[in-house]
Every structure is written in C-alpha cells, then in structure tokens.
Amino acid sequence: MPDYHDDLRLAHVLADAADAATMDRFKALDLKVETKPDMTPVSEADRAAEDLIRGQLRRARPRDAVLGEEFGSEGTGPRRWVVDPIDGTKNYVRGVPVWATLIALMERGEGGDRPVVGVVSAPALGRRWWAAEGGGAYTGRSLTSASRLRVSEVSRIPDASFAYSSLTGWEERGRLGGFLDLTRDCWRTRGYGDFWPYMMVAEGSVDICAEPELSLWDMAANVIVVQEAGGRFTGLDGTPGPHSGDAAASNGLLHDELLRYLAG
C-alpha cells in the first residue's frame, strides 16, 4: 500500500496557512462578501485561503492537479488536490464558528478517483481531523499530538443520533417523507451542518448523517476521515465515495437502514 505520510504532512502545512488567513478575517467588520451566480455567498477570505493553498501546491506538488470551489480546476494527472477553503461560508460571514477548511488528495485507480488523504481544520472551534488511506483517522492539534478516531457501535435506529444540515433540498428530491420518518424514529436529531456531522460520525458521537445536495469539494476530505475511522460514506444511492452529488455517512452498522429511509 502506498505511503501517504508526506502528503498528509503537506496537507497539515496547507491547513495551517489557511487557518491563519481565515482567522485573520473572521468577524472583521470590513469583510467583503459577494453573491455568486448560484446565490451562495463568497467572502474575500474564501478566495484568499484557496489562492494561498494553490500557491503552496504549485511549489510543493507542481505535477498534481487542483480543484477548488472558488477557482475551479487546474492541471491534469492521476493525483488531484480538492479544496474547499471555507466550508460553511454562511456561518463564517455571520460570525458563527462552525466552518472549516477541507483539503483532500484524490488518486486515480481502477475504480476511479478516490480520496487517499484528508484534513478538516476548524480553527474557530480549535479542532482538526485527518486521515490517510491505511493509516487510520485522528483528531488533535498536530500529527504528534492526536487521538485515534473510531465510529460508534450503535446498531439500532431507535438508539441512533442523526445529524443533518437543513431541510432544504429533501422535499425537492422527493425524499422529505423518508427524512421526516427517520427523524421521528431516531433517538436524537440535530442540525449541526456542513462538515461537522461527518466528523462526529468519525468520532462516534453521532451515528448517522446525510445531505441531499453537495459538491465534490464538500465531501472528499470527509470521506477518508469517516472511512478510516471504521465508518461508511456513500451517496444516497449507495455508491461509495464522494461522486454522487449527495451523501450518507454512518458507523457502518446503520448504513443500509439509513439509505432505505432516504430512498424516496
């Protein structure tokens, strides 16, 4: 199995740089915010963080491709870095600390592109999570100061904690009925939002989570963290990985039942 330790170390360096840039502008009274064509907000901090990450990748990994939310795709090849400079921009611009920089490395194989390294850094929460293929998933302040992640062992929906981002999108896709049935049948539901539910699945503090509409940069880093913690990450159609445009993540024991609820 390939050793991704150097790539993981680089991803941490990239996250450190992004954290410094985003925290410098968090809650700034003169923060510039625009509305993109898809009606979602983008701040100067989003663009600055992604530009910073791309610049470091050009120097450190000039042969690798890059895909980012703000500046699109650059380069070709079997290795591609996927970046969401601020996952949770709406929170960021309102001063809510639940946002993170997502950095993933994807590698081409027989089954298509798969995430092999992921770092999720939430500096306003003082939290970071990461994983590399075959090396396990961890949380902590650094590679040398970390705790191993492991999903929960909850095996029944009535005992499960379910996290989601919002109700938007479930009805449009004809899945609202199943979604509401799931919320009624679970032990607990909370709308934590964005990257955080996936990290809590990896930690074992949440058992299942799902979202009806996502982009590759929203998911790539989350996938490898959940999987290396022992969980499952698929589209709502059950396809493994981050390519379905939606997501379901679980401790594995509850995954098939989660998908049945959300089948539409």
Tab-separated table of C-alpha atoms in Angstrom:
chain	number	residue	atom	x	y	z
A	1	MET	CA	0.000	0.000	0.000
A	2	PRO	CA	1.380	3.472	-0.889
A	3	ASP	CA	2.678	5.646	1.951
A	4	TYR	CA	0.870	8.991	2.052
A	5	HIS	CA	2.668	10.364	5.107
A	6	ASP	CA	4.442	13.146	3.177
A	7	ASP	CA	1.181	14.172	1.519
A	8	LEU	CA	-0.567	14.217	4.881
A	9	ARG	CA	2.190	16.381	6.361
A	10	LEU	CA	1.830	18.771	3.420
A	11	ALA	CA	-1.951	18.899	3.900
A	12	HIS	CA	-1.366	19.962	7.516
A	13	VAL	CA	1.016	22.701	6.365
A	14	LEU	CA	-1.626	23.905	3.895
A	15	ALA	CA	-4.272	23.848	6.628
A	16	ASP	CA	-2.022	25.836	8.969
A	17	ALA	CA	-1.617	28.547	6.337
A	18	ALA	CA	-5.338	28.607	5.565
A	19	ASP	CA	-6.220	28.772	9.278
A	20	ALA	CA	-4.032	31.846	9.727
A	21	ALA	CA	-5.623	33.572	6.723
A	22	THR	CA	-9.235	32.772	7.621
A	23	MET	CA	-8.933	33.549	11.325
A	24	ASP	CA	-7.317	36.893	10.496
A	25	ARG	CA	-10.540	37.986	8.748
A	26	PHE	CA	-13.099	36.126	10.898
A	27	LYS	CA	-15.554	38.644	12.400
A	28	ALA	CA	-13.792	41.522	10.595
A	29	LEU	CA	-16.179	44.461	10.293
A	30	ASP	CA	-14.874	45.288	6.822
A	31	LEU	CA	-15.035	41.731	5.446
A	32	LYS	CA	-16.052	41.842	1.785
A	33	VAL	CA	-18.814	39.397	0.806
A	34	GLU	CA	-20.304	38.824	-2.649
A	35	THR	CA	-23.092	36.614	-4.027
A	36	LYS	CA	-22.075	34.017	-6.608
A	37	PRO	CA	-24.279	33.077	-9.611
A	38	ASP	CA	-25.636	30.092	-7.643
A	39	MET	CA	-26.828	32.586	-4.997
A	40	THR	CA	-24.367	31.373	-2.354
A	41	PRO	CA	-22.045	33.827	-0.593
A	42	VAL	CA	-18.294	34.061	-1.083
A	43	SER	CA	-16.002	36.202	1.040
A	44	GLU	CA	-12.577	37.641	0.391
A	45	ALA	CA	-11.311	35.107	2.936
A	46	ASP	CA	-12.582	32.164	0.849
A	47	ARG	CA	-10.646	33.372	-2.163
A	48	ALA	CA	-7.540	34.338	-0.229
A	49	ALA	CA	-7.334	30.946	1.511
A	50	GLU	CA	-7.774	28.982	-1.699
A	51	ASP	CA	-5.251	31.161	-3.532
A	52	LEU	CA	-2.774	30.574	-0.713
A	53	ILE	CA	-3.265	26.800	-0.840
A	54	ARG	CA	-2.922	26.718	-4.626
A	55	GLY	CA	0.297	28.725	-4.467
A	56	GLN	CA	1.862	26.319	-1.987
A	57	LEU	CA	0.764	23.308	-4.041
A	58	ARG	CA	2.334	24.759	-7.183
A	59	ARG	CA	5.638	24.888	-5.346
A	60	ALA	CA	5.402	21.613	-3.436
A	61	ARG	CA	3.461	19.408	-5.890
A	62	PRO	CA	3.782	21.041	-9.361
A	63	ARG	CA	2.691	17.885	-11.196
A	64	ASP	CA	-0.544	17.451	-9.239
A	65	ALA	CA	-3.889	18.810	-10.402
A	66	VAL	CA	-6.039	21.037	-8.173
A	67	LEU	CA	-9.803	21.503	-7.920
A	68	GLY	CA	-11.157	24.251	-5.680
A	69	GLU	CA	-14.584	25.715	-5.043
A	70	GLU	CA	-13.616	29.286	-5.884
A	71	PHE	CA	-11.157	28.948	-8.796
A	72	GLY	CA	-12.140	25.684	-10.474
A	73	SER	CA	-9.852	23.058	-11.976
A	74	GLU	CA	-6.173	23.370	-12.820
A	75	GLY	CA	-3.851	20.724	-14.270
A	76	THR	CA	-4.319	17.071	-15.146
A	77	GLY	CA	-2.955	13.781	-13.939
A	78	PRO	CA	-3.683	10.857	-11.654
A	79	ARG	CA	-3.325	12.909	-8.448
A	80	ARG	CA	-5.660	15.813	-7.666
A	81	TRP	CA	-5.973	18.023	-4.603
A	82	VAL	CA	-9.565	19.027	-3.825
A	83	VAL	CA	-10.053	22.153	-1.717
A	84	ASP	CA	-12.960	23.904	-0.045
A	85	PRO	CA	-11.309	26.970	1.517
A	86	ILE	CA	-14.240	27.664	3.848
A	87	ASP	CA	-16.923	25.013	4.196
A	88	GLY	CA	-19.681	26.926	5.954
A	89	THR	CA	-19.240	30.389	4.442
A	90	LYS	CA	-22.686	31.481	5.635
A	91	ASN	CA	-21.592	30.742	9.189
A	92	TYR	CA	-18.250	32.452	8.614
A	93	VAL	CA	-19.740	35.734	7.407
A	94	ARG	CA	-22.207	35.822	10.339
A	95	GLY	CA	-19.565	35.127	12.979
A	96	VAL	CA	-20.697	31.567	13.732
A	97	PRO	CA	-17.584	29.462	14.481
A	98	VAL	CA	-18.809	26.294	12.690
A	99	TRP	CA	-16.762	26.380	9.471
A	100	ALA	CA	-13.667	24.582	8.235
A	101	THR	CA	-11.073	24.328	5.505
A	102	LEU	CA	-11.324	20.977	3.715
A	103	ILE	CA	-8.238	19.628	1.931
A	104	ALA	CA	-8.163	16.234	0.213
A	105	LEU	CA	-5.832	14.381	-2.102
A	106	MET	CA	-7.559	12.100	-4.602
A	107	GLU	CA	-5.768	9.430	-6.583
A	108	ARG	CA	-6.899	7.638	-9.716
A	109	GLY	CA	-7.278	3.871	-9.582
A	110	GLU	CA	-9.187	1.055	-11.242
A	111	GLY	CA	-12.434	2.130	-9.602
A	112	GLY	CA	-11.988	5.833	-10.411
A	113	ASP	CA	-10.722	8.700	-8.282
A	114	ARG	CA	-10.739	8.049	-4.539
A	115	PRO	CA	-9.711	10.214	-1.564
A	116	VAL	CA	-6.457	8.988	-0.023
A	117	VAL	CA	-5.643	11.936	2.283
A	118	GLY	CA	-7.985	14.333	4.044
A	119	VAL	CA	-7.624	17.182	6.531
A	120	VAL	CA	-10.586	19.046	8.030
A	121	SER	CA	-9.475	22.092	10.007
A	122	ALA	CA	-11.926	24.189	12.046
A	123	PRO	CA	-9.736	26.848	13.713
A	124	ALA	CA	-12.582	28.848	15.286
A	125	LEU	CA	-13.600	25.657	17.110
A	126	GLY	CA	-9.989	24.786	17.896
A	127	ARG	CA	-10.447	21.393	16.198
A	128	ARG	CA	-8.769	19.440	13.404
A	129	TRP	CA	-9.389	15.957	11.995
A	130	TRP	CA	-7.360	13.998	9.436
A	131	ALA	CA	-6.754	10.631	7.822
A	132	ALA	CA	-4.666	8.868	5.201
A	133	GLU	CA	-5.548	5.644	3.431
A	134	GLY	CA	-4.495	2.672	5.518
A	135	GLY	CA	-3.236	4.851	8.361
A	136	GLY	CA	-6.349	5.465	10.443
A	137	ALA	CA	-8.194	8.672	11.334
A	138	TYR	CA	-7.184	11.110	14.060
A	139	THR	CA	-8.079	14.333	15.779
A	140	GLY	CA	-5.816	16.691	17.680
A	141	ARG	CA	-3.594	19.717	17.340
A	142	SER	CA	-0.798	18.096	15.327
A	143	LEU	CA	0.436	14.811	13.869
A	144	THR	CA	2.377	14.165	17.072
A	145	SER	CA	-0.434	15.182	19.448
A	146	ALA	CA	-3.516	13.264	18.371
A	147	SER	CA	-6.170	10.750	19.354
A	148	ARG	CA	-7.363	7.931	17.122
A	149	LEU	CA	-10.954	8.140	15.891
A	150	ARG	CA	-13.440	5.294	15.952
A	151	VAL	CA	-17.105	5.234	14.962
A	152	SER	CA	-19.820	4.167	17.396
A	153	GLU	CA	-21.231	0.674	17.839
A	154	VAL	CA	-24.896	1.741	17.908
A	155	SER	CA	-26.828	-0.824	15.866
A	156	ARG	CA	-30.475	0.309	16.104
A	157	ILE	CA	-32.119	3.397	14.594
A	158	PRO	CA	-34.171	3.995	17.799
A	159	ASP	CA	-30.851	4.346	19.648
A	160	ALA	CA	-29.152	6.478	16.980
A	161	SER	CA	-28.202	10.147	16.865
A	162	PHE	CA	-28.852	11.650	13.409
A	163	ALA	CA	-27.216	14.890	12.224
A	164	TYR	CA	-28.058	16.927	9.127
A	165	SER	CA	-27.515	20.406	7.694
A	166	SER	CA	-31.046	21.596	6.920
A	167	LEU	CA	-34.405	20.572	5.438
A	168	THR	CA	-33.683	22.378	2.155
A	169	GLY	CA	-33.444	20.011	-0.778
A	170	TRP	CA	-35.074	16.918	0.711
A	171	GLU	CA	-38.561	17.845	-0.499
A	172	GLU	CA	-37.292	18.905	-3.944
A	173	ARG	CA	-35.846	15.428	-4.412
A	174	GLY	CA	-38.943	13.593	-3.228
A	175	ARG	CA	-37.196	12.376	-0.086
A	176	LEU	CA	-38.800	14.535	2.605
A	177	GLY	CA	-41.181	11.813	3.799
A	178	GLY	CA	-38.398	9.335	4.463
A	179	PHE	CA	-36.240	12.033	6.025
A	180	LEU	CA	-39.002	13.006	8.462
A	181	ASP	CA	-39.723	9.352	9.269
A	182	LEU	CA	-36.050	8.935	10.124
A	183	THR	CA	-36.068	11.982	12.417
A	184	ARG	CA	-39.128	10.593	14.225
A	185	ASP	CA	-37.649	7.124	14.654
A	186	CYS	CA	-34.183	8.201	15.840
A	187	TRP	CA	-33.255	8.716	19.459
A	188	ARG	CA	-31.942	12.231	18.746
A	189	THR	CA	-31.637	14.655	15.817
A	190	ARG	CA	-29.604	17.840	15.469
A	191	GLY	CA	-28.879	20.195	12.552
A	192	TYR	CA	-25.182	20.776	13.164
A	193	GLY	CA	-24.436	21.413	9.493
A	194	ASP	CA	-21.667	21.293	6.902
A	195	PHE	CA	-18.503	19.289	7.738
A	196	TRP	CA	-19.251	18.778	11.441
A	197	PRO	CA	-21.753	15.871	11.297
A	198	TYR	CA	-19.253	13.760	9.354
A	199	MET	CA	-16.515	14.431	11.862
A	200	MET	CA	-18.853	13.496	14.710
A	201	VAL	CA	-19.709	10.238	12.932
A	202	ALA	CA	-15.964	9.549	12.763
A	203	GLU	CA	-15.637	10.395	16.472
A	204	GLY	CA	-18.563	8.175	17.437
A	205	SER	CA	-20.591	10.998	18.995
A	206	VAL	CA	-23.110	10.871	16.115
A	207	ASP	CA	-24.162	7.637	14.391
A	208	ILE	CA	-25.637	8.720	11.031
A	209	CYS	CA	-25.792	11.837	8.864
A	210	ALA	CA	-26.924	12.757	5.347
A	211	GLU	CA	-27.219	15.666	2.928
A	212	PRO	CA	-29.244	15.864	-0.327
A	213	GLU	CA	-27.038	18.180	-2.417
A	214	LEU	CA	-23.254	18.530	-2.311
A	215	SER	CA	-20.199	19.154	-4.488
A	216	LEU	CA	-17.016	17.102	-4.617
A	217	TRP	CA	-15.085	19.655	-2.528
A	218	ASP	CA	-17.738	19.392	0.210
A	219	MET	CA	-17.149	15.659	0.587
A	220	ALA	CA	-13.679	14.495	-0.482
A	221	ALA	CA	-11.873	15.190	2.804
A	222	ASN	CA	-14.804	13.932	4.890
A	223	VAL	CA	-14.901	10.583	3.071
A	224	ILE	CA	-11.435	9.395	4.027
A	225	VAL	CA	-11.829	10.511	7.666
A	226	VAL	CA	-15.114	8.611	8.069
A	227	GLN	CA	-13.830	5.508	6.306
A	228	GLU	CA	-10.536	5.343	8.195
A	229	ALA	CA	-12.498	5.677	11.445
A	230	GLY	CA	-14.357	2.492	10.509
A	231	GLY	CA	-17.493	4.044	9.023
A	232	ARG	CA	-19.177	4.089	5.618
A	233	PHE	CA	-19.600	7.044	3.262
A	234	THR	CA	-21.749	6.761	0.147
A	235	GLY	CA	-24.172	8.687	-1.997
A	236	LEU	CA	-27.853	8.307	-1.216
A	237	ASP	CA	-27.869	5.705	-3.993
A	238	GLY	CA	-25.359	3.623	-2.071
A	239	THR	CA	-22.400	4.336	-4.369
A	240	PRO	CA	-19.221	4.519	-2.259
A	241	GLY	CA	-17.244	7.755	-2.202
A	242	PRO	CA	-17.928	11.430	-2.915
A	243	HIS	CA	-19.167	11.325	-6.524
A	244	SER	CA	-22.968	11.063	-6.191
A	245	GLY	CA	-23.796	14.732	-5.554
A	246	ASP	CA	-25.273	13.830	-2.159
A	247	ALA	CA	-24.065	11.953	0.883
A	248	ALA	CA	-24.871	9.476	3.611
A	249	ALA	CA	-22.365	8.619	6.316
A	250	SER	CA	-22.673	6.212	9.208
A	251	ASN	CA	-20.902	3.922	11.628
A	252	GLY	CA	-21.471	1.163	9.056
A	253	LEU	CA	-23.882	-0.844	11.196
A	254	LEU	CA	-26.775	1.513	10.380
A	255	HIS	CA	-25.887	2.381	6.799
A	256	ASP	CA	-28.258	0.164	4.826
A	257	GLU	CA	-31.180	1.158	7.025
A	258	LEU	CA	-30.246	4.854	6.667
A	259	LEU	CA	-30.328	4.507	2.882
A	260	ARG	CA	-33.702	2.753	2.984
A	261	TYR	CA	-35.240	5.662	4.889
A	262	LEU	CA	-33.867	8.190	2.393
A	263	ALA	CA	-34.592	6.235	-0.798
A	264	GLY	CA	-37.567	8.466	-1.703
